[in-house]
Amino acid sequence: EAVTAYTAAAGSGLVKGDVLAAAAAFMDDHKYHRDGIAGVLTKLGEKPEPARSAYGFGRLASADDILALALRLETGAATAYRTLASSVENKDVLGFAAHVLCDEVRHVTVLRTVMKLPVY
């Protein structure tokens, strides 16, 4: 979902400069997360879920709309990884998930800073 969102944001023409550069970097991080998690699951004999053909992001008419979407997605991802960490028993999965969680928290921090929201 995040890869699709950042791809749409980058192609929208609504974000520019440093925000566009951050969006591209975050998209690369999410591609790495997607591929890494898929690789760990495949190694364990599981079949990763494929990406959906479409996501309902709502109306993205401004850079603020895109930043709000990105913050919602990143916060959701950070919360999911933090919440599920205690139930993961496989060391490989937990190790990769911990790396992803650090990235998600960094993404949230950058977005909150750009949006002039409290960072805590």
PDB file of C-alpha atoms in Angstrom:
ATOM      1  CA  GLU A   1       0.000   0.000   0.000  1.00  0.00           C
ATOM      2  CA  ALA A   2       2.776   2.438   0.913  1.00  0.00           C
ATOM      3  CA  VAL A   3       4.669   1.788  -2.335  1.00  0.00           C
ATOM      4  CA  THR A   4       1.503   2.537  -4.306  1.00  0.00           C
ATOM      5  CA  ALA A   5       0.802   5.672  -2.254  1.00  0.00           C
ATOM      6  CA  TYR A   6       4.309   7.070  -2.642  1.00  0.00           C
ATOM      7  CA  THR A   7       4.303   6.257  -6.364  1.00  0.00           C
ATOM      8  CA  ALA A   8       1.045   8.184  -6.745  1.00  0.00           C
ATOM      9  CA  ALA A   9       2.403  11.081  -4.682  1.00  0.00           C
ATOM     10  CA  ALA A  10       5.598  11.298  -6.729  1.00  0.00           C
ATOM     11  CA  GLY A  11       3.648  11.245  -9.985  1.00  0.00           C
ATOM     12  CA  SER A  12       1.017  13.743  -8.876  1.00  0.00           C
ATOM     13  CA  GLY A  13       3.105  16.870  -9.333  1.00  0.00           C
ATOM     14  CA  LEU A  14       1.757  18.091  -5.973  1.00  0.00           C
ATOM     15  CA  VAL A  15       4.925  17.488  -3.968  1.00  0.00           C
ATOM     16  CA  LYS A  16       8.231  19.063  -4.880  1.00  0.00           C
ATOM     17  CA  GLY A  17      11.785  19.585  -3.685  1.00  0.00           C
ATOM     18  CA  ASP A  18      12.811  18.036  -0.382  1.00  0.00           C
ATOM     19  CA  VAL A  19       9.342  16.563   0.215  1.00  0.00           C
ATOM     20  CA  LEU A  20       9.488  14.765  -3.138  1.00  0.00           C
ATOM     21  CA  ALA A  21      12.989  13.505  -2.342  1.00  0.00           C
ATOM     22  CA  ALA A  22      11.799  12.193   1.036  1.00  0.00           C
ATOM     23  CA  ALA A  23       8.792  10.520  -0.600  1.00  0.00           C
ATOM     24  CA  ALA A  24      11.104   8.781  -3.078  1.00  0.00           C
ATOM     25  CA  ALA A  25      13.395   7.620  -0.263  1.00  0.00           C
ATOM     26  CA  PHE A  26      10.437   6.366   1.789  1.00  0.00           C
ATOM     27  CA  MET A  27       9.118   4.522  -1.268  1.00  0.00           C
ATOM     28  CA  ASP A  28      12.490   2.800  -1.671  1.00  0.00           C
ATOM     29  CA  ASP A  29      12.401   1.842   2.018  1.00  0.00           C
ATOM     30  CA  HIS A  30       8.949   0.324   1.579  1.00  0.00           C
ATOM     31  CA  LYS A  31      10.027  -1.642  -1.481  1.00  0.00           C
ATOM     32  CA  TYR A  32      12.878  -3.040   0.615  1.00  0.00           C
ATOM     33  CA  HIS A  33      10.425  -3.859   3.433  1.00  0.00           C
ATOM     34  CA  ARG A  34       8.017  -5.563   1.026  1.00  0.00           C
ATOM     35  CA  ASP A  35      10.714  -7.614  -0.636  1.00  0.00           C
ATOM     36  CA  GLY A  36      12.469  -8.458   2.636  1.00  0.00           C
ATOM     37  CA  ILE A  37       9.335  -9.623   4.387  1.00  0.00           C
ATOM     38  CA  ALA A  38       8.301 -11.618   1.315  1.00  0.00           C
ATOM     39  CA  GLY A  39      11.749 -13.226   1.268  1.00  0.00           C
ATOM     40  CA  VAL A  40      11.616 -14.188   4.950  1.00  0.00           C
ATOM     41  CA  LEU A  41       8.103 -15.616   4.563  1.00  0.00           C
ATOM     42  CA  THR A  42       9.062 -17.542   1.436  1.00  0.00           C
ATOM     43  CA  LYS A  43      12.097 -18.967   3.235  1.00  0.00           C
ATOM     44  CA  LEU A  44       9.713 -20.198   5.934  1.00  0.00           C
ATOM     45  CA  GLY A  45       7.504 -21.892   3.331  1.00  0.00           C
ATOM     46  CA  GLU A  46       4.753 -19.283   3.401  1.00  0.00           C
ATOM     47  CA  LYS A  47       3.259 -17.524   0.394  1.00  0.00           C
ATOM     48  CA  PRO A  48       3.244 -13.719   0.843  1.00  0.00           C
ATOM     49  CA  GLU A  49       0.051 -11.868   0.001  1.00  0.00           C
ATOM     50  CA  PRO A  50       0.334 -10.004  -3.312  1.00  0.00           C
ATOM     51  CA  ALA A  51      -0.309  -6.275  -3.500  1.00  0.00           C
ATOM     52  CA  ARG A  52      -3.865  -5.251  -4.277  1.00  0.00           C
ATOM     53  CA  SER A  53      -4.622  -3.958  -7.736  1.00  0.00           C
ATOM     54  CA  ALA A  54      -5.935  -0.694  -6.233  1.00  0.00           C
ATOM     55  CA  TYR A  55      -6.214   1.126  -2.908  1.00  0.00           C
ATOM     56  CA  GLY A  56      -8.755   3.733  -1.816  1.00  0.00           C
ATOM     57  CA  PHE A  57      -6.669   6.692  -0.740  1.00  0.00           C
ATOM     58  CA  GLY A  58      -9.442   9.232  -1.042  1.00  0.00           C
ATOM     59  CA  ARG A  59      -9.091  12.571  -2.780  1.00  0.00           C
ATOM     60  CA  LEU A  60      -5.483  13.750  -3.032  1.00  0.00           C
ATOM     61  CA  ALA A  61      -5.773  17.314  -4.286  1.00  0.00           C
ATOM     62  CA  SER A  62      -2.876  18.982  -2.490  1.00  0.00           C
ATOM     63  CA  ALA A  63       0.517  18.357  -0.939  1.00  0.00           C
ATOM     64  CA  ASP A  64      -1.192  18.548   2.470  1.00  0.00           C
ATOM     65  CA  ASP A  65      -3.553  15.717   1.459  1.00  0.00           C
ATOM     66  CA  ILE A  66      -0.564  13.608   0.420  1.00  0.00           C
ATOM     67  CA  LEU A  67       1.334  14.347   3.639  1.00  0.00           C
ATOM     68  CA  ALA A  68      -1.736  13.453   5.716  1.00  0.00           C
ATOM     69  CA  LEU A  69      -2.108  10.148   3.846  1.00  0.00           C
ATOM     70  CA  ALA A  70       1.585   9.366   4.257  1.00  0.00           C
ATOM     71  CA  LEU A  71       1.431  10.116   7.984  1.00  0.00           C
ATOM     72  CA  ARG A  72      -1.636   7.900   8.398  1.00  0.00           C
ATOM     73  CA  LEU A  73       0.012   5.003   6.539  1.00  0.00           C
ATOM     74  CA  GLU A  74       3.355   5.352   8.327  1.00  0.00           C
ATOM     75  CA  THR A  75       1.729   5.643  11.755  1.00  0.00           C
ATOM     76  CA  GLY A  76      -0.373   2.569  11.006  1.00  0.00           C
ATOM     77  CA  ALA A  77       2.685   0.609   9.914  1.00  0.00           C
ATOM     78  CA  ALA A  78       4.690   1.605  12.988  1.00  0.00           C
ATOM     79  CA  THR A  79       1.790   0.663  15.245  1.00  0.00           C
ATOM     80  CA  ALA A  80       1.333  -2.691  13.510  1.00  0.00           C
ATOM     81  CA  TYR A  81       5.003  -3.663  13.815  1.00  0.00           C
ATOM     82  CA  ARG A  82       5.195  -2.497  17.428  1.00  0.00           C
ATOM     83  CA  THR A  83       1.997  -4.321  18.371  1.00  0.00           C
ATOM     84  CA  LEU A  84       2.841  -7.597  16.646  1.00  0.00           C
ATOM     85  CA  ALA A  85       6.474  -7.784  17.765  1.00  0.00           C
ATOM     86  CA  SER A  86       5.660  -9.518  21.042  1.00  0.00           C
ATOM     87  CA  SER A  87       3.877 -12.362  19.253  1.00  0.00           C
ATOM     88  CA  VAL A  88       6.622 -13.116  16.715  1.00  0.00           C
ATOM     89  CA  GLU A  89       8.553 -16.238  17.639  1.00  0.00           C
ATOM     90  CA  ASN A  90      10.807 -16.631  14.600  1.00  0.00           C
ATOM     91  CA  LYS A  91      14.189 -14.890  15.012  1.00  0.00           C
ATOM     92  CA  ASP A  92      14.538 -14.045  11.281  1.00  0.00           C
ATOM     93  CA  VAL A  93      11.077 -12.509  11.121  1.00  0.00           C
ATOM     94  CA  LEU A  94      11.589 -10.583  14.359  1.00  0.00           C
ATOM     95  CA  GLY A  95      14.983  -9.279  13.242  1.00  0.00           C
ATOM     96  CA  PHE A  96      13.653  -7.982   9.950  1.00  0.00           C
ATOM     97  CA  ALA A  97      10.518  -6.580  11.589  1.00  0.00           C
ATOM     98  CA  ALA A  98      12.643  -4.666  14.112  1.00  0.00           C
ATOM     99  CA  HIS A  99      14.541  -3.036  11.242  1.00  0.00           C
ATOM    100  CA  VAL A 100      11.262  -2.123   9.534  1.00  0.00           C
ATOM    101  CA  LEU A 101       9.852  -0.673  12.762  1.00  0.00           C
ATOM    102  CA  CYS A 102      12.861   1.646  13.061  1.00  0.00           C
ATOM    103  CA  ASP A 103      12.267   2.877   9.501  1.00  0.00           C
ATOM    104  CA  GLU A 104       8.559   3.430  10.139  1.00  0.00           C
ATOM    105  CA  VAL A 105       9.250   5.493  13.262  1.00  0.00           C
ATOM    106  CA  ARG A 106      11.817   7.542  11.306  1.00  0.00           C
ATOM    107  CA  HIS A 107       9.247   8.130   8.540  1.00  0.00           C
ATOM    108  CA  VAL A 108       6.639   9.283  11.073  1.00  0.00           C
ATOM    109  CA  THR A 109       9.157  11.614  12.715  1.00  0.00           C
ATOM    110  CA  VAL A 110      10.157  13.207   9.402  1.00  0.00           C
ATOM    111  CA  LEU A 111       6.541  13.642   8.299  1.00  0.00           C
ATOM    112  CA  ARG A 112       5.486  15.160  11.624  1.00  0.00           C
ATOM    113  CA  THR A 113       8.439  17.557  11.411  1.00  0.00           C
ATOM    114  CA  VAL A 114       7.577  18.598   7.843  1.00  0.00           C
ATOM    115  CA  MET A 115       3.929  19.062   8.846  1.00  0.00           C
ATOM    116  CA  LYS A 116       5.005  21.113  11.908  1.00  0.00           C
ATOM    117  CA  LEU A 117       3.302  18.658  14.270  1.00  0.00           C
ATOM    118  CA  PRO A 118       4.684  17.742  17.700  1.00  0.00           C
ATOM    119  CA  VAL A 119       7.309  15.020  17.562  1.00  0.00           C
ATOM    120  CA  TYR A 120       7.249  12.830  20.632  1.00  0.00           C
TER     121      TYR A 120
END
